Amino acid sequence: MYLDDITVSPTYRQRGIGRGLIGELKRLIADTDSAEIWVGTSVDNEAAQALFASTGARNISVRYIEFLYRQDSFA
């Protein structure tokens, strides 16, 4: 399973919301064919890294590269 994005509004951070969302996702897919959850973040997003590590994720890479297609390249 790919966790595309998890964002908590700054007003509500540090209240366990992100941890709860990840916990619920793990609970929901526990009895499915999904063998793992993959999530990525940028190397400078320390808050996300701390959240993922604290909820049982294992760091498997030291960098994260994103690609973006702009509309002018579609043709």
CSV table of C-alpha atoms in Angstrom, one decimal:
chain,number,residue,atom,x,y,z
A,1,MET,CA,0.0,0.0,0.0
A,2,TYR,CA,1.3,3.5,-0.8
A,3,LEU,CA,0.4,6.3,1.7
A,4,ASP,CA,0.5,9.2,-0.7
A,5,ASP,CA,0.2,12.1,1.8
A,6,ILE,CA,-0.6,12.8,5.4
A,7,THR,CA,-1.0,16.4,6.4
A,8,VAL,CA,-2.3,17.8,9.7
A,9,SER,CA,-3.1,21.5,9.9
A,10,PRO,CA,-0.6,23.4,12.0
A,11,THR,CA,-3.4,24.4,14.4
A,12,TYR,CA,-3.9,20.7,15.3
A,13,ARG,CA,-0.4,19.3,15.2
A,14,GLN,CA,1.1,17.6,18.3
A,15,ARG,CA,-2.2,16.1,19.3
A,16,GLY,CA,-1.7,12.6,18.0
A,17,ILE,CA,-3.9,13.0,14.9
A,18,GLY,CA,-1.2,11.8,12.4
A,19,ARG,CA,-0.3,8.9,14.7
A,20,GLY,CA,-4.0,8.0,14.9
A,21,LEU,CA,-4.5,8.1,11.2
A,22,ILE,CA,-1.5,5.8,10.6
A,23,GLY,CA,-2.7,3.5,13.3
A,24,GLU,CA,-6.1,3.3,11.8
A,25,LEU,CA,-4.6,2.6,8.3
A,26,LYS,CA,-2.5,-0.2,9.7
A,27,ARG,CA,-5.6,-1.7,11.5
A,28,LEU,CA,-7.7,-1.5,8.3
A,29,ILE,CA,-5.2,-3.3,6.1
A,30,ALA,CA,-4.0,-5.9,8.6
A,31,ASP,CA,-6.3,-8.5,7.2
A,32,THR,CA,-5.7,-7.7,3.5
A,33,ASP,CA,-3.2,-8.8,0.9
A,34,SER,CA,-1.1,-5.7,1.6
A,35,ALA,CA,2.3,-6.8,2.9
A,36,GLU,CA,3.6,-3.3,3.6
A,37,ILE,CA,2.8,0.4,3.6
A,38,TRP,CA,5.3,2.6,1.7
A,39,VAL,CA,5.5,6.3,2.5
A,40,GLY,CA,8.1,8.8,1.5
A,41,THR,CA,9.1,12.3,2.6
A,42,SER,CA,11.8,14.8,1.9
A,43,VAL,CA,15.1,14.6,3.7
A,44,ASP,CA,14.5,17.9,5.5
A,45,ASN,CA,11.0,17.0,6.8
A,46,GLU,CA,12.1,16.0,10.3
A,47,ALA,CA,8.5,16.1,11.7
A,48,ALA,CA,7.3,13.5,9.2
A,49,GLN,CA,10.3,11.3,9.7
A,50,ALA,CA,9.8,11.4,13.5
A,51,LEU,CA,6.1,10.5,13.0
A,52,PHE,CA,6.8,7.5,10.7
A,53,ALA,CA,9.6,6.2,12.9
A,54,SER,CA,7.4,6.5,16.0
A,55,THR,CA,4.6,4.5,14.4
A,56,GLY,CA,6.9,1.6,13.5
A,57,ALA,CA,8.1,2.5,10.0
A,58,ARG,CA,11.7,1.6,9.1
A,59,ASN,CA,13.8,4.1,7.2
A,60,ILE,CA,14.9,2.3,4.0
A,61,SER,CA,16.5,5.2,2.1
A,62,VAL,CA,18.5,8.3,2.8
A,63,ARG,CA,17.0,10.4,0.0
A,64,TYR,CA,13.7,11.0,-1.7
A,65,ILE,CA,13.4,12.3,-5.2
A,66,GLU,CA,10.1,13.5,-6.7
A,67,PHE,CA,9.3,14.1,-10.3
A,68,LEU,CA,6.6,16.5,-11.6
A,69,TYR,CA,5.1,16.7,-15.1
A,70,ARG,CA,4.0,20.2,-16.0
A,71,GLN,CA,1.1,20.6,-18.4
A,72,ASP,CA,3.3,22.1,-21.1
A,73,SER,CA,5.1,18.7,-21.4
A,74,PHE,CA,1.9,16.7,-22.0
A,75,ALA,CA,1.8,17.1,-25.8
